[in-house]
């Protein structure tokens, strides 16, 4: 009967705009798709890119949480097709922990966790605050008006991660430029590959220096604690995962967060109503905005029934974090930004074994950025209508420019 249920699931065309948003909200096509249920089969660009006739789209909170938390039935390890045989084979991006399954995942996760303790984050906060203040000085010198995305949102997350990794100050500007060029999907593969190669060469040299003389940064601490039990390729993969997972995400959250708060100015004072309330503002922004629309595709490794639907072994499921966090199963009136709402267990940072290891650091950075911005510019406002704000083509949602005045 389970197979009948799975075969009865209608095959829907993939909406043209289901991975886009309108300002701070999911595109209307997302809501139209969810009207068919929390778990649907779709055919279109996404299934073609994964080499399948269809993929599943999960956008209900309970279904997304179930799939992200189920590493027994699903894997995020990429699959590739061998040109000669046509067979699908497993591949693993070495060190990129989001593509690992236990027990390898467990080993690497244990290495990372001590680097993101509350104590270590507290040690980083003065450097982050100095970085935030410096970027706001540049905003003040530029305007009004000024592009808050280029002068503030983009550099804060990128340069903070450079500090975490121990990238020398003189190298940081070029290092960040390579990252952004490599993640700019509007550029051709050949151009991005050249930047990727330069980026990898730099990481190779950085790791070699840490092997010779480990410092107190993220890489140095792992080398000192784990030595030869972690390979250079794993270290490079861990760095790459942190950068790809953090740079554009923080940039997108700062940019979109500013837009959301400017649209809801009555909630800005809550940033200064005490540490607990400030954290609630950040948490609600993360739920409401969810710039990482979807984590890595989940591949079923065996037949499994979810929400009455049969997902067959070999099927892919795309989990929409954005729509799961806009589900009434999570919180009432989910499409309203309300920093006074009761705390919820959203999936903005994922769920299960792949929950973002740097979540606490990201929250701290965002709180400091929003507070410092409105302390410096209490009369902040958009310099253009919000409909004119453009978004960049990247791995996560991020404004391209946020022109502001004050």
mmCIF file of C-alpha atoms in Angstrom:
data_model
loop_
_atom_site.group_PDB
_atom_site.id
_atom_site.type_symbol
_atom_site.label_atom_id
_atom_site.label_comp_id
_atom_site.label_asym_id
_atom_site.label_seq_id
_atom_site.Cartn_x
_atom_site.Cartn_y
_atom_site.Cartn_z
ATOM 1 C CA UNK A 1 0.000 0.000 0.000
ATOM 2 C CA UNK A 2 2.931 2.320 0.715
ATOM 3 C CA UNK A 3 4.039 2.010 -2.904
ATOM 4 C CA UNK A 4 0.530 2.890 -4.106
ATOM 5 C CA UNK A 5 0.539 5.971 -1.903
ATOM 6 C CA UNK A 6 3.902 7.038 -3.332
ATOM 7 C CA UNK A 7 2.792 6.491 -6.922
ATOM 8 C CA UNK A 8 -0.424 8.469 -6.384
ATOM 9 C CA UNK A 9 1.505 11.608 -5.434
ATOM 10 C CA UNK A 10 0.895 14.051 -8.319
ATOM 11 C CA UNK A 11 3.906 15.253 -10.281
ATOM 12 C CA UNK A 12 3.819 19.062 -10.295
ATOM 13 C CA UNK A 13 5.800 21.452 -12.501
ATOM 14 C CA UNK A 14 8.529 23.276 -10.620
ATOM 15 C CA UNK A 15 7.543 26.945 -10.236
ATOM 16 C CA UNK A 16 9.842 29.323 -12.073
ATOM 17 C CA UNK A 17 10.302 31.482 -8.980
ATOM 18 C CA UNK A 18 10.224 29.057 -6.100
ATOM 19 C CA UNK A 19 13.847 29.776 -5.142
ATOM 20 C CA UNK A 20 13.358 33.548 -5.243
ATOM 21 C CA UNK A 21 11.879 36.015 -2.794
ATOM 22 C CA UNK A 22 10.065 39.334 -2.937
ATOM 23 C CA UNK A 23 11.941 41.692 -0.623
ATOM 24 C CA UNK A 24 11.975 39.924 2.750
ATOM 25 C CA UNK A 25 9.291 37.373 1.893
ATOM 26 C CA UNK A 26 9.287 34.099 -0.057
ATOM 27 C CA UNK A 27 8.063 34.481 -3.626
ATOM 28 C CA UNK A 28 4.317 33.829 -4.033
ATOM 29 C CA UNK A 29 5.121 30.689 -6.057
ATOM 30 C CA UNK A 30 6.376 29.069 -2.841
ATOM 31 C CA UNK A 31 2.999 29.538 -1.180
ATOM 32 C CA UNK A 32 1.180 28.252 -4.265
ATOM 33 C CA UNK A 33 3.299 25.100 -4.173
ATOM 34 C CA UNK A 34 2.668 24.574 -0.461
ATOM 35 C CA UNK A 35 -1.081 24.674 -1.093
ATOM 36 C CA UNK A 36 -0.622 21.139 -2.506
ATOM 37 C CA UNK A 37 0.710 19.887 0.842
ATOM 38 C CA UNK A 38 3.868 19.929 2.979
ATOM 39 C CA UNK A 39 5.653 17.378 0.737
ATOM 40 C CA UNK A 40 5.236 17.342 -3.057
ATOM 41 C CA UNK A 41 6.914 15.894 -6.140
ATOM 42 C CA UNK A 42 8.125 18.409 -8.701
ATOM 43 C CA UNK A 43 9.822 18.236 -12.094
ATOM 44 C CA UNK A 44 11.905 21.012 -13.590
ATOM 45 C CA UNK A 45 15.359 22.563 -13.364
ATOM 46 C CA UNK A 46 16.107 21.167 -9.898
ATOM 47 C CA UNK A 47 15.399 17.563 -10.889
ATOM 48 C CA UNK A 48 17.358 17.963 -14.141
ATOM 49 C CA UNK A 49 20.379 19.317 -12.274
ATOM 50 C CA UNK A 50 20.321 16.264 -9.980
ATOM 51 C CA UNK A 51 19.870 13.838 -12.881
ATOM 52 C CA UNK A 52 16.377 12.764 -11.845
ATOM 53 C CA UNK A 53 12.935 12.823 -13.480
ATOM 54 C CA UNK A 54 11.546 14.430 -10.329
ATOM 55 C CA UNK A 55 12.556 15.540 -6.853
ATOM 56 C CA UNK A 56 10.580 15.960 -3.653
ATOM 57 C CA UNK A 57 10.079 19.429 -2.229
ATOM 58 C CA UNK A 58 9.523 19.556 1.551
ATOM 59 C CA UNK A 59 8.263 22.875 2.883
ATOM 60 C CA UNK A 60 6.191 21.963 5.941
ATOM 61 C CA UNK A 61 7.957 22.486 9.274
ATOM 62 C CA UNK A 62 7.308 18.996 10.664
ATOM 63 C CA UNK A 63 8.350 17.259 7.432
ATOM 64 C CA UNK A 64 11.533 19.337 7.011
ATOM 65 C CA UNK A 65 12.534 18.748 10.614
ATOM 66 C CA UNK A 66 11.876 15.013 10.249
ATOM 67 C CA UNK A 67 14.029 14.694 7.110
ATOM 68 C CA UNK A 68 16.910 16.873 8.334
ATOM 69 C CA UNK A 69 17.025 14.886 11.557
ATOM 70 C CA UNK A 70 16.970 11.444 9.897
ATOM 71 C CA UNK A 71 20.509 10.389 8.983
ATOM 72 C CA UNK A 72 19.457 6.728 9.038
ATOM 73 C CA UNK A 73 17.295 7.075 5.917
ATOM 74 C CA UNK A 74 18.885 10.099 4.237
ATOM 75 C CA UNK A 75 22.380 11.241 3.305
ATOM 76 C CA UNK A 76 23.687 14.606 2.102
ATOM 77 C CA UNK A 77 26.715 13.009 0.445
ATOM 78 C CA UNK A 78 26.665 14.075 -3.227
ATOM 79 C CA UNK A 79 26.144 11.516 -5.969
ATOM 80 C CA UNK A 80 27.712 11.751 -9.398
ATOM 81 C CA UNK A 81 27.127 9.861 -12.625
ATOM 82 C CA UNK A 82 30.060 7.997 -14.155
ATOM 83 C CA UNK A 83 30.320 8.911 -17.829
ATOM 84 C CA UNK A 84 31.204 5.410 -19.064
ATOM 85 C CA UNK A 85 28.836 3.215 -17.084
ATOM 86 C CA UNK A 86 26.079 5.703 -16.378
ATOM 87 C CA UNK A 87 26.046 4.457 -12.761
ATOM 88 C CA UNK A 88 25.641 6.830 -9.843
ATOM 89 C CA UNK A 89 28.585 6.862 -7.460
ATOM 90 C CA UNK A 90 29.075 8.486 -4.074
ATOM 91 C CA UNK A 91 31.470 11.392 -3.717
ATOM 92 C CA UNK A 92 32.634 13.235 -0.650
ATOM 93 C CA UNK A 93 34.054 16.729 -0.538
ATOM 94 C CA UNK A 94 36.924 16.082 1.860
ATOM 95 C CA UNK A 95 36.552 18.014 5.099
ATOM 96 C CA UNK A 96 33.261 19.651 4.122
ATOM 97 C CA UNK A 97 31.358 18.278 7.055
ATOM 98 C CA UNK A 98 27.871 18.941 5.662
ATOM 99 C CA UNK A 99 28.476 16.121 3.150
ATOM 100 C CA UNK A 100 29.625 13.592 5.771
ATOM 101 C CA UNK A 101 27.706 10.791 7.458
ATOM 102 C CA UNK A 102 28.544 9.182 10.824
ATOM 103 C CA UNK A 103 31.030 7.996 11.974
ATOM 104 C CA UNK A 104 33.309 10.289 9.885
ATOM 105 C CA UNK A 105 30.981 13.203 10.579
ATOM 106 C CA UNK A 106 31.141 12.560 14.325
ATOM 107 C CA UNK A 107 34.965 12.617 14.304
ATOM 108 C CA UNK A 108 35.199 15.960 12.488
ATOM 109 C CA UNK A 109 32.351 17.539 14.443
ATOM 110 C CA UNK A 110 34.182 16.808 17.700
ATOM 111 C CA UNK A 111 37.196 18.701 16.363
ATOM 112 C CA UNK A 112 35.113 21.753 15.487
ATOM 113 C CA UNK A 113 32.892 22.052 18.551
ATOM 114 C CA UNK A 114 35.556 23.351 21.017
ATOM 115 C CA UNK A 115 36.339 26.218 18.630
ATOM 116 C CA UNK A 116 32.788 27.581 18.954
ATOM 117 C CA UNK A 117 32.274 27.496 22.701
ATOM 118 C CA UNK A 118 30.729 30.503 24.461
ATOM 119 C CA UNK A 119 34.104 31.279 26.041
ATOM 120 C CA UNK A 120 35.891 31.382 22.666
ATOM 121 C CA UNK A 121 33.119 33.507 21.145
ATOM 122 C CA UNK A 122 33.405 35.968 24.047
ATOM 123 C CA UNK A 123 37.141 36.214 23.336
ATOM 124 C CA UNK A 124 36.383 37.133 19.726
ATOM 125 C CA UNK A 125 33.765 39.794 20.499
ATOM 126 C CA UNK A 126 36.167 42.745 21.068
ATOM 127 C CA UNK A 127 37.790 42.107 17.667
ATOM 128 C CA UNK A 128 34.379 41.819 16.007
ATOM 129 C CA UNK A 129 33.197 45.023 17.694
ATOM 130 C CA UNK A 130 36.302 46.864 16.473
ATOM 131 C CA UNK A 131 35.645 45.570 12.964
ATOM 132 C CA UNK A 132 31.979 46.653 13.111
ATOM 133 C CA UNK A 133 32.931 50.127 14.352
ATOM 134 C CA UNK A 134 35.571 50.534 11.650
ATOM 135 C CA UNK A 135 33.094 49.641 8.900
ATOM 136 C CA UNK A 136 30.525 52.088 10.314
ATOM 137 C CA UNK A 137 33.200 54.807 10.210
ATOM 138 C CA UNK A 138 33.512 54.078 6.496
ATOM 139 C CA UNK A 139 29.742 54.264 6.027
ATOM 140 C CA UNK A 140 29.707 57.669 7.774
ATOM 141 C CA UNK A 141 32.599 58.901 5.624
ATOM 142 C CA UNK A 142 30.865 57.790 2.417
ATOM 143 C CA UNK A 143 27.434 59.268 2.987
ATOM 144 C CA UNK A 144 24.677 59.967 3.281
ATOM 145 C CA UNK A 145 23.665 58.251 1.074
ATOM 146 C CA UNK A 146 25.791 55.088 1.225
ATOM 147 C CA UNK A 147 25.564 51.457 0.132
ATOM 148 C CA UNK A 148 25.250 49.625 3.421
ATOM 149 C CA UNK A 149 25.666 46.223 1.770
ATOM 150 C CA UNK A 150 29.060 46.951 0.210
ATOM 151 C CA UNK A 151 30.458 49.052 3.041
ATOM 152 C CA UNK A 152 29.097 47.167 6.055
ATOM 153 C CA UNK A 153 27.118 43.951 5.556
ATOM 154 C CA UNK A 154 29.530 42.259 3.132
ATOM 155 C CA UNK A 155 32.794 43.000 4.977
ATOM 156 C CA UNK A 156 31.669 42.266 8.545
ATOM 157 C CA UNK A 157 31.027 38.545 8.150
ATOM 158 C CA UNK A 158 33.921 37.976 5.751
ATOM 159 C CA UNK A 159 36.541 39.791 7.811
ATOM 160 C CA UNK A 160 35.323 38.239 11.069
ATOM 161 C CA UNK A 161 35.829 34.794 9.535
ATOM 162 C CA UNK A 162 39.306 35.869 8.422
ATOM 163 C CA UNK A 163 40.052 36.689 12.062
ATOM 164 C CA UNK A 164 38.700 33.323 13.138
ATOM 165 C CA UNK A 165 40.826 31.435 10.600
ATOM 166 C CA UNK A 166 43.941 33.475 11.302
ATOM 167 C CA UNK A 167 44.243 35.093 7.839
ATOM 168 C CA UNK A 168 46.934 37.821 8.121
ATOM 169 C CA UNK A 169 45.516 41.341 7.911
ATOM 170 C CA UNK A 170 47.522 42.169 4.775
ATOM 171 C CA UNK A 171 45.968 39.178 2.966
ATOM 172 C CA UNK A 172 42.359 39.610 4.034
ATOM 173 C CA UNK A 173 41.154 41.978 1.310
ATOM 174 C CA UNK A 174 42.387 39.781 -1.547
ATOM 175 C CA UNK A 175 41.233 36.616 0.244
ATOM 176 C CA UNK A 176 37.686 37.984 0.585
ATOM 177 C CA UNK A 177 37.681 39.180 -3.036
ATOM 178 C CA UNK A 178 38.479 35.649 -4.213
ATOM 179 C CA UNK A 179 35.712 34.190 -2.046
ATOM 180 C CA UNK A 180 33.092 36.558 -3.410
ATOM 181 C CA UNK A 181 34.140 36.059 -7.027
ATOM 182 C CA UNK A 182 34.025 32.291 -6.541
ATOM 183 C CA UNK A 183 30.493 32.378 -5.083
ATOM 184 C CA UNK A 184 29.120 34.813 -7.688
ATOM 185 C CA UNK A 185 26.921 32.532 -9.798
ATOM 186 C CA UNK A 186 26.475 35.228 -12.428
ATOM 187 C CA UNK A 187 30.094 34.605 -13.506
ATOM 188 C CA UNK A 188 30.987 31.722 -15.813
ATOM 189 C CA UNK A 189 32.373 28.422 -14.531
ATOM 190 C CA UNK A 190 35.773 29.036 -16.117
ATOM 191 C CA UNK A 191 36.195 32.414 -14.427
ATOM 192 C CA UNK A 192 35.039 31.040 -11.080
ATOM 193 C CA UNK A 193 37.392 28.061 -11.409
ATOM 194 C CA UNK A 194 40.412 30.378 -11.693
ATOM 195 C CA UNK A 195 39.478 32.142 -8.454
ATOM 196 C CA UNK A 196 38.781 28.799 -6.808
ATOM 197 C CA UNK A 197 42.249 27.554 -7.747
ATOM 198 C CA UNK A 198 43.891 30.683 -6.300
ATOM 199 C CA UNK A 199 41.784 30.366 -3.161
ATOM 200 C CA UNK A 200 42.850 26.729 -2.712
ATOM 201 C CA UNK A 201 46.521 27.553 -3.234
ATOM 202 C CA UNK A 202 46.295 30.177 -0.515
ATOM 203 C CA UNK A 203 44.703 27.702 1.897
ATOM 204 C CA UNK A 204 47.424 25.143 1.135
ATOM 205 C CA UNK A 205 50.097 27.684 2.085
ATOM 206 C CA UNK A 206 48.191 28.807 5.177
ATOM 207 C CA UNK A 207 47.845 25.218 6.429
ATOM 208 C CA UNK A 208 51.539 24.556 5.780
ATOM 209 C CA UNK A 209 52.429 27.612 7.912
ATOM 210 C CA UNK A 210 50.155 26.401 10.718
ATOM 211 C CA UNK A 211 51.779 22.960 10.596
ATOM 212 C CA UNK A 212 55.174 24.607 11.103
ATOM 213 C CA UNK A 213 54.103 27.131 13.745
ATOM 214 C CA UNK A 214 50.534 26.815 15.034
ATOM 215 C CA UNK A 215 48.963 30.011 16.406
ATOM 216 C CA UNK A 216 45.865 30.491 18.594
ATOM 217 C CA UNK A 217 43.452 30.766 15.676
ATOM 218 C CA UNK A 218 40.948 28.178 14.503
ATOM 219 C CA UNK A 219 43.390 26.280 12.293
ATOM 220 C CA UNK A 220 46.259 26.502 14.745
ATOM 221 C CA UNK A 221 44.171 25.127 17.595
ATOM 222 C CA UNK A 222 42.997 22.126 15.543
ATOM 223 C CA UNK A 223 46.554 21.396 14.392
ATOM 224 C CA UNK A 224 47.832 21.650 17.964
ATOM 225 C CA UNK A 225 45.084 19.459 19.420
ATOM 226 C CA UNK A 226 44.774 16.817 16.688
ATOM 227 C CA UNK A 227 48.071 16.841 14.790
ATOM 228 C CA UNK A 228 48.403 14.091 12.218
ATOM 229 C CA UNK A 229 44.924 12.687 12.937
ATOM 230 C CA UNK A 230 43.520 15.443 10.722
ATOM 231 C CA UNK A 231 44.835 15.670 7.148
ATOM 232 C CA UNK A 232 45.678 18.824 5.225
ATOM 233 C CA UNK A 233 42.803 18.096 2.834
ATOM 234 C CA UNK A 234 40.395 17.817 5.763
ATOM 235 C CA UNK A 235 41.652 21.114 7.195
ATOM 236 C CA UNK A 236 41.171 22.793 3.822
ATOM 237 C CA UNK A 237 37.675 21.359 3.541
ATOM 238 C CA UNK A 238 36.765 22.535 7.043
ATOM 239 C CA UNK A 239 37.956 26.055 6.186
ATOM 240 C CA UNK A 240 36.049 26.041 2.920
ATOM 241 C CA UNK A 241 32.869 24.859 4.640
ATOM 242 C CA UNK A 242 33.114 27.614 7.263
ATOM 243 C CA UNK A 243 33.713 30.275 4.625
ATOM 244 C CA UNK A 244 30.987 29.161 2.228
ATOM 245 C CA UNK A 245 28.588 28.652 5.124
ATOM 246 C CA UNK A 246 29.337 31.951 6.822
ATOM 247 C CA UNK A 247 30.430 34.749 4.532
ATOM 248 C CA UNK A 248 27.351 35.197 2.345
ATOM 249 C CA UNK A 249 24.980 34.040 5.097
ATOM 250 C CA UNK A 250 26.049 36.793 7.504
ATOM 251 C CA UNK A 251 26.129 39.335 4.668
ATOM 252 C CA UNK A 252 22.611 38.338 3.640
ATOM 253 C CA UNK A 253 21.299 38.392 7.208
ATOM 254 C CA UNK A 254 22.703 41.859 7.882
ATOM 255 C CA UNK A 255 21.359 43.243 4.601
ATOM 256 C CA UNK A 256 17.930 41.643 4.817
ATOM 257 C CA UNK A 257 17.811 42.275 8.572
ATOM 258 C CA UNK A 258 18.240 46.002 7.959
ATOM 259 C CA UNK A 259 15.416 45.917 5.397
ATOM 260 C CA UNK A 260 13.120 44.036 7.803
ATOM 261 C CA UNK A 261 13.836 46.395 10.694
ATOM 262 C CA UNK A 262 13.370 49.475 8.498
ATOM 263 C CA UNK A 263 9.977 48.056 7.494
ATOM 264 C CA UNK A 264 9.173 47.476 11.192
ATOM 265 C CA UNK A 265 10.756 50.494 12.951
ATOM 266 C CA UNK A 266 8.673 49.986 16.083
ATOM 267 C CA UNK A 267 10.743 46.893 16.879
ATOM 268 C CA UNK A 268 14.169 48.538 16.641
ATOM 269 C CA UNK A 269 14.069 49.732 20.315
ATOM 270 C CA UNK A 270 13.856 46.071 21.367
ATOM 271 C CA UNK A 271 17.504 45.723 20.346
ATOM 272 C CA UNK A 272 18.349 47.920 23.330
ATOM 273 C CA UNK A 273 15.859 46.498 25.847
ATOM 274 C CA UNK A 274 18.390 44.133 27.426
ATOM 275 C CA UNK A 275 20.430 41.116 26.277
ATOM 276 C CA UNK A 276 17.518 38.670 26.312
ATOM 277 C CA UNK A 277 15.267 40.884 24.194
ATOM 278 C CA UNK A 278 18.094 41.714 21.767
ATOM 279 C CA UNK A 279 18.671 37.993 21.265
ATOM 280 C CA UNK A 280 14.952 37.533 20.576
ATOM 281 C CA UNK A 281 15.125 40.171 17.837
ATOM 282 C CA UNK A 282 18.026 38.326 16.194
ATOM 283 C CA UNK A 283 16.322 34.947 16.512
ATOM 284 C CA UNK A 284 13.099 36.275 14.989
ATOM 285 C CA UNK A 285 15.024 37.844 12.099
ATOM 286 C CA UNK A 286 16.719 34.493 11.453
ATOM 287 C CA UNK A 287 13.355 32.705 11.426
ATOM 288 C CA UNK A 288 11.614 35.336 9.343
ATOM 289 C CA UNK A 289 14.361 35.797 6.738
ATOM 290 C CA UNK A 290 16.185 32.428 6.493
ATOM 291 C CA UNK A 291 18.726 33.514 3.832
ATOM 292 C CA UNK A 292 19.890 29.914 3.351
ATOM 293 C CA UNK A 293 16.730 28.767 1.614
ATOM 294 C CA UNK A 294 17.714 25.096 1.518
ATOM 295 C CA UNK A 295 20.581 22.931 2.826
ATOM 296 C CA UNK A 296 22.284 20.263 0.710
ATOM 297 C CA UNK A 297 19.794 17.939 -1.038
ATOM 298 C CA UNK A 298 18.850 14.900 1.043
ATOM 299 C CA UNK A 299 19.135 11.560 -0.773
ATOM 300 C CA UNK A 300 16.999 8.657 0.438
ATOM 301 C CA UNK A 301 19.198 5.590 1.005
ATOM 302 C CA UNK A 302 16.183 3.315 1.526
ATOM 303 C CA UNK A 303 12.429 3.436 0.977
ATOM 304 C CA UNK A 304 10.755 5.565 3.636
ATOM 305 C CA UNK A 305 7.197 6.849 4.104
ATOM 306 C CA UNK A 306 6.879 10.451 5.252
ATOM 307 C CA UNK A 307 3.590 12.315 5.559
ATOM 308 C CA UNK A 308 1.881 9.371 3.879
ATOM 309 C CA UNK A 309 4.125 9.587 0.814
ATOM 310 C CA UNK A 310 6.586 6.915 -0.281
ATOM 311 C CA UNK A 311 10.024 8.376 -0.888
ATOM 312 C CA UNK A 312 11.948 5.689 -2.753
ATOM 313 C CA UNK A 313 15.624 4.881 -2.279
ATOM 314 C CA UNK A 314 17.503 7.115 -4.729
ATOM 315 C CA UNK A 315 14.962 9.951 -4.545
ATOM 316 C CA UNK A 316 16.172 13.433 -3.660
ATOM 317 C CA UNK A 317 14.368 15.718 -1.216
ATOM 318 C CA UNK A 318 14.896 19.480 -1.240
ATOM 319 C CA UNK A 319 14.067 20.873 2.186
ATOM 320 C CA UNK A 320 12.905 24.488 2.145
ATOM 321 C CA UNK A 321 14.135 26.035 5.379
ATOM 322 C CA UNK A 322 12.600 29.327 4.294
ATOM 323 C CA UNK A 323 9.087 27.883 3.992
ATOM 324 C CA UNK A 324 9.400 25.610 7.039
ATOM 325 C CA UNK A 325 10.111 28.700 9.135
ATOM 326 C CA UNK A 326 7.000 30.338 7.631
ATOM 327 C CA UNK A 327 4.715 27.446 8.668
ATOM 328 C CA UNK A 328 1.880 27.857 11.165
ATOM 329 C CA UNK A 329 2.905 24.463 12.575
ATOM 330 C CA UNK A 330 5.945 26.304 13.961
ATOM 331 C CA UNK A 331 4.386 29.552 15.171
ATOM 332 C CA UNK A 332 1.153 31.568 14.746
ATOM 333 C CA UNK A 333 1.098 34.284 12.068
ATOM 334 C CA UNK A 334 4.473 33.152 10.663
ATOM 335 C CA UNK A 335 4.507 35.743 7.865
ATOM 336 C CA UNK A 336 4.555 38.590 10.390
ATOM 337 C CA UNK A 337 7.868 39.809 11.822
ATOM 338 C CA UNK A 338 7.307 39.939 15.588
ATOM 339 C CA UNK A 339 10.293 40.025 17.923
ATOM 340 C CA UNK A 340 7.957 39.642 20.916
ATOM 341 C CA UNK A 341 6.728 36.192 19.845
ATOM 342 C CA UNK A 342 7.469 33.203 22.060
ATOM 343 C CA UNK A 343 10.762 31.418 21.361
ATOM 344 C CA UNK A 344 10.516 28.695 18.704
ATOM 345 C CA UNK A 345 12.790 25.875 17.499
ATOM 346 C CA UNK A 346 13.117 27.039 13.902
ATOM 347 C CA UNK A 347 15.353 25.341 11.336
ATOM 348 C CA UNK A 348 17.219 28.440 10.158
ATOM 349 C CA UNK A 349 20.544 26.854 11.147
ATOM 350 C CA UNK A 350 19.440 23.375 10.139
ATOM 351 C CA UNK A 351 18.522 20.460 12.376
ATOM 352 C CA UNK A 352 20.001 17.151 13.446
ATOM 353 C CA UNK A 353 23.650 16.202 12.995
ATOM 354 C CA UNK A 354 24.249 18.974 10.447
ATOM 355 C CA UNK A 355 23.003 21.806 12.667
ATOM 356 C CA UNK A 356 25.325 24.758 12.009
ATOM 357 C CA UNK A 357 28.323 24.536 14.352
ATOM 358 C CA UNK A 358 28.850 28.312 14.113
ATOM 359 C CA UNK A 359 25.262 29.284 14.988
ATOM 360 C CA UNK A 360 26.142 30.940 18.312
ATOM 361 C CA UNK A 361 28.954 32.953 16.719
ATOM 362 C CA UNK A 362 26.644 34.099 13.902
ATOM 363 C CA UNK A 363 23.986 35.225 16.386
ATOM 364 C CA UNK A 364 26.574 37.196 18.361
ATOM 365 C CA UNK A 365 27.898 38.899 15.219
ATOM 366 C CA UNK A 366 24.403 39.830 14.054
ATOM 367 C CA UNK A 367 23.386 41.267 17.423
ATOM 368 C CA UNK A 368 26.526 43.410 17.563
ATOM 369 C CA UNK A 369 26.065 44.590 13.966
ATOM 370 C CA UNK A 370 22.403 45.632 14.345
ATOM 371 C CA UNK A 371 22.963 47.343 17.696
ATOM 372 C CA UNK A 372 26.031 49.285 16.550
ATOM 373 C CA UNK A 373 24.325 50.344 13.306
ATOM 374 C CA UNK A 374 21.307 51.906 15.026
ATOM 375 C CA UNK A 375 23.411 53.422 17.797
ATOM 376 C CA UNK A 376 25.477 55.222 15.151
ATOM 377 C CA UNK A 377 22.597 56.091 12.813
ATOM 378 C CA UNK A 378 19.319 56.239 14.793
ATOM 379 C CA UNK A 379 17.621 58.009 11.872
ATOM 380 C CA UNK A 380 18.594 55.313 9.368
ATOM 381 C CA UNK A 381 16.240 54.877 6.401
ATOM 382 C CA UNK A 382 16.291 53.473 2.866
ATOM 383 C CA UNK A 383 17.407 55.909 0.181
ATOM 384 C CA UNK A 384 15.310 54.135 -2.489
ATOM 385 C CA UNK A 385 11.916 52.377 -2.459
ATOM 386 C CA UNK A 386 12.336 48.835 -1.168
ATOM 387 C CA UNK A 387 11.055 47.470 -4.500
ATOM 388 C CA UNK A 388 14.216 48.853 -6.121
ATOM 389 C CA UNK A 389 16.579 46.830 -3.913
ATOM 390 C CA UNK A 390 18.238 44.189 -6.119
ATOM 391 C CA UNK A 391 19.479 40.754 -5.068
ATOM 392 C CA UNK A 392 22.643 38.987 -6.140
ATOM 393 C CA UNK A 393 23.010 35.579 -7.721
ATOM 394 C CA UNK A 394 24.829 33.557 -5.055
ATOM 395 C CA UNK A 395 24.548 30.361 -3.025
ATOM 396 C CA UNK A 396 22.383 32.107 -0.428
ATOM 397 C CA UNK A 397 19.939 35.012 -0.615
ATOM 398 C CA UNK A 398 21.654 38.370 -0.242
ATOM 399 C CA UNK A 399 20.878 41.949 -1.304
ATOM 400 C CA UNK A 400 23.274 43.302 -3.922
ATOM 401 C CA UNK A 401 22.961 46.924 -2.789
ATOM 402 C CA UNK A 402 21.193 48.520 0.196
ATOM 403 C CA UNK A 403 21.301 52.305 -0.356
ATOM 404 C CA UNK A 404 20.594 54.085 2.930
ATOM 405 C CA UNK A 405 20.527 57.614 4.220
ATOM 406 C CA UNK A 406 20.162 59.176 7.672
#
